[in-house]
Amino acid sequence: MPPRTKRRTSIADVARLAEVSVGTVSNVLNRPDRVSPTTRERVEAAITELSFVRNGSARQLRAGTITTAGAIVLDVANPFFTDVARGIEDRLEEAGYTLMLASSDEDPDREARYLKLFEEHGVQGVMVVPSGPDIDHLRTLHDRGLRVVLLDRPSTDPALSSVAVDDRAGAAAAARHLIDLGHEHLAFLNGPHTIRQCADRSAGIHDALVEAGLDPATCLEEITITALNADGGQAGTERVLAMERRPTATLCVNDLTALGALRTLRAAEVPVPSGMAVVGYDDVTFAGELATPLTSVRQPMHALGYRAADLLLADDESAEQVVFQPELVVRESTTGTG
């Protein structure tokens, strides 16, 4: 990945604008108590005007030889993102780069803090699963000279590259599979629609129902869960089981959620799939190893991360949008005899 042609603002630039020494700027950054309030305000105004970001790794790295890239995912503990991160790491290692990895926990403020930290440490590029719909801050990073690739989300900004999976098609395939098995009343355990994947998967299920001549308003119970993990799956499934008109199949926003659903159904002595069919999403490693192997929508997790890193390292700075197609993997949680 070649260095961007746009030079980053230096501490000397700040010093010139504020009409102080480089040492004074350094004190404002590191020992502000040693600087008078008037001078400190002048330096801080210059920092803001120039969008200066300190380079925390400058003392350790020779100029022009920084070989670090950053990645921010929603939750590195989720096996989906673990496999994505491994794909990123494998591609970066081929190019002699190292990876700084962080989890945003779907918190925009936490994401912003890590982006600032990465930039201070001199990374040459970042791959980000945005925690919200707004990506203006990522465009700002790009305009400051940092390579930016959106991960697991298509870009709405033509200047930013992205790598994503067609989640709408994947969810539609899962719902179509259940409809073909005779299920006409579905539950969907989903996260908030502010998360792009959640919105797209909901739309895909609606597409399949309408295609089959079924009304989503009466044939789909979408339940928003606050945690996209096994505990969230348990809470959502408990609500499904309490419904007077209980759905016959449950789609889950990811495999961790499906794990919680299966656990809850087993505790309630509801057989799977005869009492409730269950479909996950991602097809992580454990999906096929469960007591009741899980039908799931397989995403190319390693390839997703590998390609994102590939775009980050590309010699050509033009943006590229890459979309992978998912694959439905059918197992006993929908077609078994349980």
XYZ file of C-alpha atoms in Angstrom:
338
model
C 0.000 0.000 0.000
C 1.756 3.197 -1.100
C 1.684 6.269 1.161
C -1.009 8.770 0.326
C 0.221 11.857 -1.515
C -1.498 14.213 0.941
C 0.879 15.037 3.793
C -0.466 14.844 7.312
C -0.362 17.945 9.470
C 2.763 17.991 11.644
C 3.497 19.434 15.051
C 5.671 22.027 13.277
C 2.636 23.178 11.258
C 0.729 23.730 14.488
C 3.651 25.646 15.977
C 3.863 27.968 12.944
C 0.147 28.736 12.979
C 0.097 29.355 16.743
C 3.373 31.342 16.538
C 5.039 29.281 19.260
C 7.889 26.779 19.416
C 7.514 23.076 18.672
C 8.431 22.487 22.323
C 5.472 24.594 23.456
C 3.084 22.563 21.282
C 4.582 19.380 22.745
C 3.962 20.699 26.249
C 0.336 21.521 25.408
C -0.109 17.942 24.204
C 1.758 16.225 27.014
C 2.241 18.646 29.917
C -0.430 21.348 29.582
C 0.094 22.551 33.162
C 3.444 24.001 32.050
C 1.823 26.350 29.516
C -0.019 29.561 30.289
C -3.777 29.477 29.634
C -3.538 32.108 26.875
C -0.810 30.263 24.992
C -2.539 26.925 25.513
C -5.779 28.267 24.011
C -3.873 29.590 20.977
C -2.203 26.221 20.401
C -5.466 24.311 20.879
C -7.162 26.605 18.345
C -4.396 25.842 15.840
C -4.749 22.106 16.491
C -8.475 22.330 15.782
C -8.054 24.470 12.672
C -5.458 22.129 11.159
C -7.231 18.903 12.258
C -3.910 17.842 13.767
C -3.694 14.297 15.133
C -0.647 13.374 17.171
C 1.343 10.389 15.951
C 1.883 8.243 19.012
C 4.135 5.795 17.151
C 6.483 8.316 15.562
C 9.248 7.663 18.056
C 9.229 3.961 17.333
C 8.813 3.926 13.546
C 11.064 5.341 10.845
C 9.404 7.741 8.443
C 7.800 5.963 5.515
C 8.062 2.488 7.010
C 4.884 2.333 9.078
C 3.326 -1.068 8.413
C 0.306 -1.188 10.694
C -3.390 -1.317 9.806
C -6.363 -1.078 12.143
C -9.696 -2.903 12.166
C -12.805 -2.209 14.246
C -15.552 -4.842 14.349
C -18.759 -4.913 16.374
C -17.653 -7.714 18.711
C -14.461 -9.716 18.285
C -15.898 -12.366 20.652
C -18.495 -13.220 17.988
C -17.073 -16.159 15.972
C -18.151 -14.418 12.761
C -15.865 -11.475 13.421
C -13.114 -13.752 14.719
C -12.992 -15.464 11.321
C -13.202 -12.122 9.495
C -10.281 -10.834 11.569
C -8.254 -13.921 10.712
C -8.803 -13.225 7.015
C -7.600 -9.662 7.522
C -4.569 -10.826 9.474
C -3.601 -13.434 6.872
C -3.605 -10.866 4.046
C -1.736 -8.236 6.076
C 0.900 -10.764 7.083
C 1.575 -11.509 3.419
C 2.367 -7.816 2.931
C 4.461 -7.521 6.097
C 1.832 -5.533 7.996
C 0.577 -5.982 11.542
C -3.003 -5.617 12.736
C -4.471 -3.512 15.522
C -7.932 -4.938 16.327
C -10.744 -3.523 18.464
C -14.462 -4.033 19.190
C -16.900 -1.114 19.077
C -19.677 -3.009 20.892
C -22.040 -1.198 18.478
C -21.184 2.072 20.296
C -20.350 5.040 17.984
C -18.432 6.822 20.763
C -16.291 3.760 21.418
C -15.684 3.430 17.672
C -14.584 7.075 17.512
C -12.149 6.594 20.391
C -10.497 3.635 18.698
C -10.277 5.463 15.378
C -8.527 8.348 17.137
C -6.174 5.942 18.893
C -5.331 4.158 15.643
C -4.647 7.440 13.882
C -2.428 8.641 16.730
C -0.408 5.437 16.406
C 0.237 6.060 12.738
C -1.778 3.315 11.044
C -1.839 3.704 7.281
C -5.358 2.397 6.932
C -8.440 1.200 8.806
C -11.153 -1.376 8.116
C -14.361 -0.600 9.987
C -17.711 -2.252 10.577
C -19.634 0.991 11.199
C -21.615 0.950 14.430
C -24.305 3.209 12.952
C -25.629 4.477 9.608
C -23.539 7.673 9.613
C -20.139 7.306 7.924
C -19.251 10.999 7.563
C -16.488 10.590 10.153
C -14.917 7.865 8.020
C -14.972 10.133 4.975
C -13.202 12.754 7.109
C -10.444 10.241 7.891
C -10.129 9.456 4.179
C -9.851 13.159 3.358
C -7.054 13.495 5.927
C -5.009 10.913 4.041
C -5.955 7.628 5.714
C -7.014 4.562 3.739
C -10.537 3.504 4.810
C -12.427 0.323 3.892
C -15.951 -0.390 5.118
C -16.199 -3.946 6.355
C -19.374 -6.067 6.150
C -21.299 -3.086 4.805
C -21.680 -1.590 1.319
C -20.482 1.991 1.033
C -22.877 4.855 0.376
C -19.879 7.106 -0.312
C -18.200 6.568 -3.719
C -14.838 7.607 -2.253
C -14.774 4.724 0.245
C -14.110 1.101 -0.672
C -16.248 -1.597 0.904
C -16.581 -5.357 1.254
C -19.990 -6.790 2.113
C -22.306 -9.782 1.756
C -25.755 -9.624 0.171
C -27.641 -10.107 3.445
C -31.010 -9.412 1.868
C -30.539 -12.357 -0.501
C -29.271 -14.589 2.309
C -32.238 -13.934 4.586
C -34.656 -14.356 1.688
C -33.152 -17.783 0.946
C -33.574 -18.822 4.599
C -37.202 -17.681 4.737
C -37.939 -19.287 1.363
C -36.579 -22.590 2.694
C -38.967 -22.463 5.673
C -41.919 -21.510 3.494
C -41.167 -24.433 1.166
C -41.293 -26.715 4.228
C -44.833 -25.481 4.937
C -44.146 -22.808 7.574
C -46.423 -19.813 7.128
C -46.002 -18.104 10.483
C -42.414 -17.102 11.218
C -40.613 -15.379 14.073
C -37.475 -13.331 13.458
C -35.106 -12.504 16.323
C -33.359 -9.388 15.065
C -31.280 -6.458 16.237
C -32.119 -2.769 15.657
C -32.512 -1.630 12.059
C -29.831 1.007 12.640
C -27.442 -1.901 12.054
C -27.330 -2.357 8.282
C -27.190 -6.157 8.421
C -30.299 -6.303 10.617
C -32.278 -4.042 8.295
C -31.238 -5.981 5.198
C -32.028 -9.379 6.709
C -35.475 -8.168 7.743
C -36.095 -6.891 4.206
C -35.023 -10.242 2.763
C -37.534 -12.135 4.877
C -40.263 -9.719 3.809
C -39.266 -10.303 0.169
C -39.671 -14.073 0.512
C -43.043 -13.822 2.238
C -44.457 -11.454 -0.371
C -43.041 -13.637 -3.156
C -44.958 -16.595 -1.655
C -48.192 -14.613 -1.465
C -48.019 -14.268 2.337
C -48.661 -11.032 4.225
C -45.692 -10.090 6.473
C -48.078 -8.159 8.738
C -49.789 -11.402 9.786
C -47.184 -14.044 8.958
C -44.069 -12.542 10.577
C -43.349 -11.717 14.215
C -40.163 -9.631 14.294
C -38.720 -9.319 17.787
C -35.975 -6.798 18.471
C -33.395 -8.064 20.945
C -30.861 -5.848 22.690
C -27.951 -8.300 22.606
C -27.052 -10.198 19.450
C -25.773 -13.207 21.371
C -27.063 -16.359 23.081
C -28.636 -14.403 25.930
C -30.479 -12.226 23.429
C -31.623 -15.361 21.614
C -32.930 -16.791 24.863
C -34.856 -13.625 25.734
C -36.361 -13.424 22.258
C -37.350 -17.096 22.191
C -39.055 -16.791 25.565
C -41.226 -14.075 24.025
C -41.990 -16.316 21.041
C -43.020 -19.191 23.300
C -45.340 -16.875 25.245
C -47.305 -15.877 22.128
C -50.905 -17.042 22.017
C -50.543 -17.797 18.299
C -47.074 -19.284 18.317
C -44.958 -19.260 15.115
C -43.779 -22.642 13.859
C -40.281 -21.485 12.854
C -37.757 -18.956 14.130
C -35.148 -17.180 12.070
C -32.223 -15.688 14.001
C -30.063 -12.718 13.063
C -26.905 -14.745 13.716
C -25.777 -18.138 14.963
C -25.090 -16.962 18.513
C -28.723 -15.864 18.757
C -29.795 -19.224 17.335
C -27.706 -20.983 19.989
C -29.724 -19.180 22.665
C -32.949 -20.091 20.875
C -32.046 -23.798 20.768
C -31.054 -23.717 24.433
C -34.395 -22.169 25.406
C -36.449 -24.573 23.296
C -34.638 -27.531 24.845
C -35.334 -26.222 28.362
C -39.016 -25.756 27.465
C -39.120 -29.288 25.998
C -40.119 -27.980 22.574
C -38.749 -30.424 19.963
C -36.684 -29.054 17.068
C -37.737 -28.928 14.306
C -41.181 -30.545 14.757
C -42.186 -28.140 17.520
C -40.132 -25.198 16.257
C -37.747 -25.033 13.312
C -34.694 -22.797 13.783
C -32.432 -21.069 11.251
C -29.251 -19.159 12.084
C -27.053 -16.827 10.080
C -23.260 -16.850 9.462
C -22.612 -20.618 9.655
C -19.834 -20.268 12.212
C -17.724 -23.291 13.152
C -20.017 -24.650 15.871
C -23.210 -24.511 13.770
C -22.785 -28.003 12.362
C -21.476 -29.463 15.647
C -24.487 -28.795 17.880
C -26.649 -31.601 19.300
C -29.183 -30.482 16.704
C -27.044 -29.292 13.764
C -28.119 -25.797 12.799
C -29.427 -24.747 9.395
C -27.649 -21.482 8.690
C -26.808 -18.931 6.002
C -23.099 -19.288 5.311
C -21.074 -16.131 4.877
C -17.536 -16.217 3.417
C -16.052 -14.819 6.619
C -12.361 -15.378 5.966
C -12.712 -14.179 2.358
C -14.558 -11.070 3.576
C -11.667 -10.057 5.811
C -8.984 -11.079 3.310
C -10.553 -9.008 0.530
C -10.990 -5.983 2.811
C -7.290 -6.037 3.624
C -6.521 -6.537 -0.065
C -8.413 -3.348 -0.917
C -6.603 -1.500 1.850
C -3.228 -2.540 0.429
C -4.073 -1.879 -3.220
C -1.726 0.337 -5.250
C -4.721 1.904 -6.967
C -6.393 4.441 -4.688
C -9.724 4.364 -6.554
C -12.598 2.994 -4.482
C -14.046 -0.448 -5.154
C -17.262 -2.038 -3.888
C -17.146 -5.833 -3.436
C -20.284 -7.884 -2.671
C -20.180 -11.610 -1.854
C -23.164 -13.952 -2.203
C -24.165 -16.076 0.837
C -25.172 -19.748 0.755
C -27.914 -21.553 2.686
C -26.632 -24.685 4.452
C -29.531 -26.979 5.392
C -29.207 -29.181 8.497
C -31.405 -30.956 11.034
C -32.753 -27.856 12.855
C -35.183 -27.443 9.953
C -35.331 -30.850 8.267
C -34.677 -33.361 11.051
C -37.174 -35.611 12.828
C -36.844 -34.049 16.288
